[in-house]
Short mmCIF file of C-alpha atoms in Angstrom, two decimals:
data_model
loop_
_atom_site.label_atom_id
_atom_site.label_comp_id
_atom_site.label_asym_id
_atom_site.label_seq_id
_atom_site.Cartn_x
_atom_site.Cartn_y
_atom_site.Cartn_z
CA UNK A 1 -55.19 -86.32 -118.27
CA UNK A 2 -51.40 -86.44 -118.48
CA UNK A 3 -49.52 -84.66 -115.73
CA UNK A 4 -45.93 -84.36 -114.56
CA UNK A 5 -45.69 -85.42 -110.94
CA UNK A 6 -43.02 -86.27 -108.39
CA UNK A 7 -43.11 -88.66 -105.48
CA UNK A 8 -40.12 -87.10 -103.74
CA UNK A 9 -38.04 -83.96 -103.86
CA UNK A 10 -34.66 -84.12 -105.54
CA UNK A 11 -32.98 -83.74 -108.91
CA UNK A 12 -34.69 -83.50 -112.30
CA UNK A 13 -34.98 -87.27 -112.43
CA UNK A 14 -37.80 -87.22 -109.84
CA UNK A 15 -40.12 -85.68 -112.44
CA UNK A 16 -42.25 -88.37 -114.04
CA UNK A 17 -45.24 -88.59 -116.34
CA UNK A 18 -48.44 -89.67 -114.62
CA UNK A 19 -52.20 -89.47 -114.93
CA UNK A 20 -54.84 -87.59 -112.96
CA UNK A 21 -58.55 -86.87 -113.17
CA UNK A 22 -59.51 -83.85 -115.26
CA UNK A 23 -60.41 -81.11 -112.74
CA UNK A 24 -63.80 -79.42 -112.70
CA UNK A 25 -64.06 -75.63 -112.37
CA UNK A 26 -65.75 -74.26 -109.26
CA UNK A 27 -67.89 -71.11 -109.38
CA UNK A 28 -65.85 -68.11 -110.69
CA UNK A 29 -63.20 -70.50 -112.06
CA UNK A 30 -62.28 -71.50 -115.58
CA UNK A 31 -60.75 -74.71 -116.86
CA UNK A 32 -57.91 -74.21 -119.33
CA UNK A 33 -56.74 -76.83 -121.78
CA UNK A 34 -53.02 -76.16 -121.46
CA UNK A 35 -51.14 -75.72 -124.71
CA UNK A 36 -47.84 -74.63 -123.20
CA UNK A 37 -46.37 -74.11 -119.72
CA UNK A 38 -43.46 -71.87 -118.83
CA UNK A 39 -40.50 -73.21 -116.86
CA UNK A 40 -39.10 -70.90 -114.17
CA UNK A 41 -36.38 -71.06 -111.50
CA UNK A 42 -39.03 -71.40 -108.79
CA UNK A 43 -40.13 -74.62 -110.51
CA UNK A 44 -36.82 -76.41 -110.17
CA UNK A 45 -36.19 -74.97 -106.71
CA UNK A 46 -39.58 -76.29 -105.57
CA UNK A 47 -38.93 -79.65 -107.22
CA UNK A 48 -35.69 -79.88 -105.23
CA UNK A 49 -37.39 -79.07 -101.91
CA UNK A 50 -36.86 -75.31 -101.57
CA UNK A 51 -38.70 -72.62 -103.52
CA UNK A 52 -42.42 -72.98 -102.73
CA UNK A 53 -42.15 -76.56 -101.46
CA UNK A 54 -42.91 -75.44 -97.91
CA UNK A 55 -46.10 -73.76 -99.16
CA UNK A 56 -47.52 -76.57 -101.27
CA UNK A 57 -46.55 -79.34 -98.86
CA UNK A 58 -44.88 -82.72 -99.26
CA UNK A 59 -44.94 -84.75 -102.49
CA UNK A 60 -46.66 -85.90 -104.52
CA UNK A 61 -47.20 -82.56 -106.23
CA UNK A 62 -46.99 -80.94 -109.65
CA UNK A 63 -44.88 -77.84 -110.20
CA UNK A 64 -45.42 -75.04 -112.68
CA UNK A 65 -47.38 -71.78 -112.62
CA UNK A 66 -47.15 -70.36 -116.16
CA UNK A 67 -50.18 -71.38 -118.22
CA UNK A 68 -51.17 -70.61 -121.81
CA UNK A 69 -54.05 -72.36 -123.50
CA UNK A 70 -57.73 -72.34 -124.36
CA UNK A 71 -60.71 -72.01 -122.04
CA UNK A 72 -62.35 -75.45 -121.97
CA UNK A 73 -65.09 -74.88 -119.39
CA UNK A 74 -66.37 -72.04 -117.21
CA UNK A 75 -67.81 -72.15 -113.72
CA UNK A 76 -70.90 -70.31 -112.53
CA UNK A 77 -70.36 -66.56 -112.26
CA UNK A 78 -67.58 -66.24 -114.84
CA UNK A 79 -68.21 -63.23 -117.09
CA UNK A 80 -64.78 -62.39 -118.49
CA UNK A 81 -64.20 -65.52 -120.56
CA UNK A 82 -66.06 -68.00 -122.71
CA UNK A 83 -65.25 -71.49 -123.93
CA UNK A 84 -62.76 -71.21 -126.78
CA UNK A 85 -61.01 -68.05 -125.57
CA UNK A 86 -57.21 -68.02 -125.78
CA UNK A 87 -55.81 -67.09 -122.36
CA UNK A 88 -52.62 -66.93 -120.35
CA UNK A 89 -51.99 -66.59 -116.64
CA UNK A 90 -50.05 -67.40 -113.48
CA UNK A 91 -52.74 -68.93 -111.26
CA UNK A 92 -52.63 -69.77 -107.57
CA UNK A 93 -49.02 -68.74 -106.89
CA UNK A 94 -47.50 -69.61 -104.44
CA UNK A 95 -50.03 -72.41 -103.91
CA UNK A 96 -49.90 -75.38 -106.26
CA UNK A 97 -51.22 -74.59 -109.73
CA UNK A 98 -50.11 -77.80 -111.44
CA UNK A 99 -49.27 -76.13 -114.75
CA UNK A 100 -47.30 -79.13 -116.00
CA UNK A 101 -50.52 -80.86 -117.02
CA UNK A 102 -53.10 -80.99 -119.79
CA UNK A 103 -55.77 -79.10 -117.81
CA UNK A 104 -55.71 -76.47 -115.08
CA UNK A 105 -58.57 -74.87 -113.13
CA UNK A 106 -58.22 -71.53 -111.37
CA UNK A 107 -60.04 -68.26 -110.65
CA UNK A 108 -60.94 -66.50 -113.89
CA UNK A 109 -59.48 -63.20 -112.72
CA UNK A 110 -56.02 -64.73 -112.52
CA UNK A 111 -55.98 -64.95 -116.34
CA UNK A 112 -56.07 -62.52 -119.25
CA UNK A 113 -56.85 -62.83 -122.93
CA UNK A 114 -53.77 -63.82 -124.90
CA UNK A 115 -52.73 -60.93 -127.16
CA UNK A 116 -52.77 -61.59 -130.88
CA UNK A 117 -49.10 -60.72 -131.06
CA UNK A 118 -48.03 -63.71 -128.98
CA UNK A 119 -48.02 -67.37 -129.89
CA UNK A 120 -49.21 -69.82 -127.27
CA UNK A 121 -45.61 -70.80 -126.54
CA UNK A 122 -44.54 -67.17 -126.12
CA UNK A 123 -47.50 -66.42 -123.85
CA UNK A 124 -46.51 -69.37 -121.67
CA UNK A 125 -43.20 -67.65 -121.03
CA UNK A 126 -44.67 -64.28 -120.11
CA UNK A 127 -46.86 -64.56 -117.04
CA UNK A 128 -44.59 -65.23 -114.05
CA UNK A 129 -41.50 -63.46 -115.33
CA UNK A 130 -43.50 -60.61 -116.83
CA UNK A 131 -45.56 -60.04 -113.68
CA UNK A 132 -42.39 -60.16 -111.60
CA UNK A 133 -40.82 -57.43 -113.71
CA UNK A 134 -44.06 -55.41 -113.86
CA UNK A 135 -44.71 -55.53 -110.11
CA UNK A 136 -41.10 -54.54 -109.37
CA UNK A 137 -40.84 -51.71 -111.87
CA UNK A 138 -44.39 -50.35 -111.81
CA UNK A 139 -46.11 -51.34 -108.57
CA UNK A 140 -43.12 -51.06 -106.22
CA UNK A 141 -40.71 -48.62 -107.87
CA UNK A 142 -43.18 -46.60 -110.00
CA UNK A 143 -40.44 -46.01 -112.58
CA UNK A 144 -40.72 -42.59 -114.21
CA UNK A 145 -39.45 -41.19 -117.52
CA UNK A 146 -35.79 -40.26 -117.36
CA UNK A 147 -34.94 -42.40 -114.36
CA UNK A 148 -31.88 -44.63 -114.58
CA UNK A 149 -32.57 -48.35 -114.10
CA UNK A 150 -29.97 -51.11 -113.80
CA UNK A 151 -31.15 -54.65 -114.57
CA UNK A 152 -28.88 -57.54 -113.65
CA UNK A 153 -28.94 -60.65 -115.88
CA UNK A 154 -30.69 -58.47 -118.43
CA UNK A 155 -30.94 -61.22 -121.06
CA UNK A 156 -32.53 -63.73 -118.68
CA UNK A 157 -36.17 -64.67 -118.22
CA UNK A 158 -37.15 -61.76 -115.99
CA UNK A 159 -34.35 -59.49 -117.17
CA UNK A 160 -35.20 -59.29 -120.87
CA UNK A 161 -38.81 -58.42 -120.03
CA UNK A 162 -37.76 -55.88 -117.38
CA UNK A 163 -35.56 -54.09 -119.91
CA UNK A 164 -38.50 -53.65 -122.26
CA UNK A 165 -40.97 -52.63 -119.55
CA UNK A 166 -38.55 -50.04 -118.15
CA UNK A 167 -37.98 -48.64 -121.65
CA UNK A 168 -41.74 -48.47 -122.19
CA UNK A 169 -41.91 -46.41 -118.98
CA UNK A 170 -39.39 -43.96 -120.44
CA UNK A 171 -36.40 -45.00 -118.33
CA UNK A 172 -32.73 -45.00 -119.26
CA UNK A 173 -31.89 -48.70 -118.96
CA UNK A 174 -28.55 -50.33 -118.21
CA UNK A 175 -28.11 -54.10 -118.13
CA UNK A 176 -25.46 -56.61 -117.18
CA UNK A 177 -24.89 -59.63 -119.40
CA UNK A 178 -22.03 -61.50 -121.01
CA UNK A 179 -20.59 -59.84 -124.11
CA UNK A 180 -22.16 -62.17 -126.70
CA UNK A 181 -25.63 -61.13 -125.49
CA UNK A 182 -25.12 -57.39 -125.94
CA UNK A 183 -26.40 -57.26 -129.52
CA UNK A 184 -29.64 -58.84 -128.35
CA UNK A 185 -29.97 -56.33 -125.52
CA UNK A 186 -29.47 -53.41 -127.88
CA UNK A 187 -32.11 -54.93 -130.14
CA UNK A 188 -34.46 -54.87 -127.14
CA UNK A 189 -33.74 -51.17 -126.72
CA UNK A 190 -31.25 -51.10 -123.86
CA UNK A 191 -29.19 -47.92 -123.50
CA UNK A 192 -26.05 -49.44 -121.96
CA UNK A 193 -24.86 -53.04 -121.75
CA UNK A 194 -22.12 -54.00 -119.28
CA UNK A 195 -20.10 -57.18 -119.68
CA UNK A 196 -19.88 -58.40 -116.10
CA UNK A 197 -17.14 -60.84 -117.10
CA UNK A 198 -14.87 -58.08 -118.39
CA UNK A 199 -15.42 -55.32 -115.81
CA UNK A 200 -16.92 -54.63 -112.42
CA UNK A 201 -20.36 -53.17 -113.01
CA UNK A 202 -20.08 -50.87 -109.98
CA UNK A 203 -17.08 -49.19 -111.61
CA UNK A 204 -18.65 -49.02 -115.07
CA UNK A 205 -22.10 -47.68 -114.14
CA UNK A 206 -22.93 -44.13 -113.06
CA UNK A 207 -25.43 -43.78 -110.18
CA UNK A 208 -28.92 -45.15 -110.82
CA UNK A 209 -32.38 -44.67 -109.36
CA UNK A 210 -33.30 -48.35 -109.33
CA UNK A 211 -31.46 -51.67 -109.36
CA UNK A 212 -33.44 -54.78 -110.25
CA UNK A 213 -31.24 -57.65 -109.11
CA UNK A 214 -32.23 -61.11 -110.31
CA UNK A 215 -29.05 -62.79 -109.05
CA UNK A 216 -28.71 -62.12 -105.31
CA UNK A 217 -25.76 -62.66 -103.01
CA UNK A 218 -22.67 -60.52 -103.55
CA UNK A 219 -24.13 -58.93 -106.68
CA UNK A 220 -27.00 -57.50 -104.66
CA UNK A 221 -24.64 -56.09 -102.01
CA UNK A 222 -22.31 -54.60 -104.63
CA UNK A 223 -25.30 -52.97 -106.30
CA UNK A 224 -25.62 -50.60 -103.35
CA UNK A 225 -22.48 -48.86 -104.63
CA UNK A 226 -24.22 -47.67 -107.81
CA UNK A 227 -27.38 -46.28 -106.22
CA UNK A 228 -28.39 -42.67 -105.76
CA UNK A 229 -28.96 -41.89 -102.06
CA UNK A 230 -32.71 -41.83 -102.75
CA UNK A 231 -32.58 -44.85 -105.04
CA UNK A 232 -33.97 -48.31 -104.48
CA UNK A 233 -32.71 -51.89 -104.75
CA UNK A 234 -35.19 -54.69 -105.43
CA UNK A 235 -33.75 -58.14 -104.80
CA UNK A 236 -34.75 -61.30 -106.61
CA UNK A 237 -34.71 -64.05 -105.52
CA UNK A 238 -36.01 -62.98 -102.13
CA UNK A 239 -34.38 -65.93 -100.37
CA UNK A 240 -30.94 -64.51 -101.22
CA UNK A 241 -31.75 -60.94 -100.19
CA UNK A 242 -30.96 -60.95 -96.45
CA UNK A 243 -27.36 -59.72 -96.70
CA UNK A 244 -28.25 -56.97 -99.17
CA UNK A 245 -31.20 -55.78 -97.06
CA UNK A 246 -29.00 -55.65 -93.97
CA UNK A 247 -26.22 -53.81 -95.81
CA UNK A 248 -28.68 -51.31 -97.23
CA UNK A 249 -30.14 -50.64 -93.79
CA UNK A 250 -26.67 -49.96 -92.38
CA UNK A 251 -26.03 -47.42 -95.14
CA UNK A 252 -29.43 -45.76 -94.96
CA UNK A 253 -30.45 -46.98 -98.42
CA UNK A 254 -33.77 -48.43 -99.57
CA UNK A 255 -33.86 -52.10 -100.46
CA UNK A 256 -36.63 -54.66 -100.59
CA UNK A 257 -37.31 -58.21 -101.64
CA UNK A 258 -40.53 -59.24 -103.37
CA UNK A 259 -42.59 -62.28 -104.29
CA UNK A 260 -44.78 -62.12 -107.37
CA UNK A 261 -48.56 -62.36 -107.00
CA UNK A 262 -51.31 -63.48 -109.40
CA UNK A 263 -52.59 -60.34 -111.11
CA UNK A 264 -55.07 -60.38 -113.98
CA UNK A 265 -54.87 -56.60 -114.35
CA UNK A 266 -51.08 -56.75 -114.59
CA UNK A 267 -51.39 -59.42 -117.28
CA UNK A 268 -53.68 -57.11 -119.22
CA UNK A 269 -51.08 -54.34 -119.00
CA UNK A 270 -48.41 -56.71 -120.31
CA UNK A 271 -50.74 -57.76 -123.13
CA UNK A 272 -51.27 -54.10 -124.02
CA UNK A 273 -47.50 -53.61 -124.34
CA UNK A 274 -47.39 -56.63 -126.65
CA UNK A 275 -50.21 -55.19 -128.73
CA UNK A 276 -48.30 -51.89 -128.94
CA UNK A 277 -45.20 -53.80 -130.09
CA UNK A 278 -43.23 -52.58 -127.09
CA UNK A 279 -42.82 -56.02 -125.49
CA UNK A 280 -41.81 -59.37 -126.92
CA UNK A 281 -41.01 -62.68 -125.28
CA UNK A 282 -37.82 -64.50 -126.18
CA UNK A 283 -38.15 -68.29 -126.05
CA UNK A 284 -34.79 -70.01 -125.87
CA UNK A 285 -36.00 -73.61 -126.20
CA UNK A 286 -39.14 -75.73 -126.01
CA UNK A 287 -39.55 -79.25 -124.66
CA UNK A 288 -42.50 -81.67 -124.88
CA UNK A 289 -44.24 -82.27 -121.55
CA UNK A 290 -42.70 -85.70 -121.15
CA UNK A 291 -39.23 -84.10 -121.23
CA UNK A 292 -39.84 -81.76 -118.30
CA UNK A 293 -36.76 -83.10 -116.56
CA UNK A 294 -34.63 -82.05 -119.52
CA UNK A 295 -36.08 -78.53 -119.33
CA UNK A 296 -35.14 -78.36 -115.65
CA UNK A 297 -31.60 -79.50 -116.37
CA UNK A 298 -31.26 -76.83 -119.04
CA UNK A 299 -32.59 -74.16 -116.71
CA UNK A 300 -30.35 -75.09 -113.83
CA UNK A 301 -27.28 -74.44 -115.97
CA UNK A 302 -28.07 -70.74 -115.59
CA UNK A 303 -27.17 -69.84 -119.16
CA UNK A 304 -30.60 -69.41 -120.71
CA UNK A 305 -31.35 -66.34 -122.82
CA UNK A 306 -35.06 -65.68 -122.47
CA UNK A 307 -37.47 -68.43 -121.49
CA UNK A 308 -37.84 -72.21 -121.46
CA UNK A 309 -41.29 -73.60 -122.28
CA UNK A 310 -43.01 -76.99 -122.19
CA UNK A 311 -45.40 -77.81 -125.03
CA UNK A 312 -48.39 -79.75 -123.80
#
């Protein structure tokens, strides 16, 4: 099978097309013929030697965790899926999943049936970012109707999904984004959009119950100024959360970092929102597998609205 591999860590140019044996599913695993693979910040961070590189070990390795495709084979004990089923998932994270390839094997319960309302490409952009937003908003914060939620980088990969999930939970949602993206955010249902280039969000936003920060650094620390005393700050990426966590502790405020986990049940909840037409995935651009390096370069610019996806 074709696979994107790298023999060293470094820039996008280290990604190269190679070949590998088609994997065989173990008991309770399925093999998925990959139709599309999402591209996430953790992918290019890992490629460069940070991210999950310390978890998966030295090169050669294959990055990527977002998978959408068709079940090609099932191992003994699998009851949830059959050959031919359309599925999507985020298997093995943070261990190597090797999503940038034509086939992936993983535990069946790390996948869900792809909802009819999503194309294969859209489903490939949902798993990691969608589970990140879901686990922050639902599992950690338990967002309730009427609560005020601030989402930073609200038009980004995690952000645009978090806006919709928070709205589906009945929250009043505020998001930061550049001015040209505000029409899109309002189309997604946001209640307030703040142009971070034109004004300081901490001066423009009334106190909130939850801040979902997908940027880190100074933005995370400044976010403490817009929180209710009983509110919560969730910092993404976790590697950039130390200063915000320390500042929150000094002020007696709640703040936490998080790392997304594989979660078949969470995927099913996301699929249900899609089926109810309360969640859609925005795909900014697609790239063929062989152009994975170009996808990484595009992502590292930090200007993407929605998701980047490889077609396999």
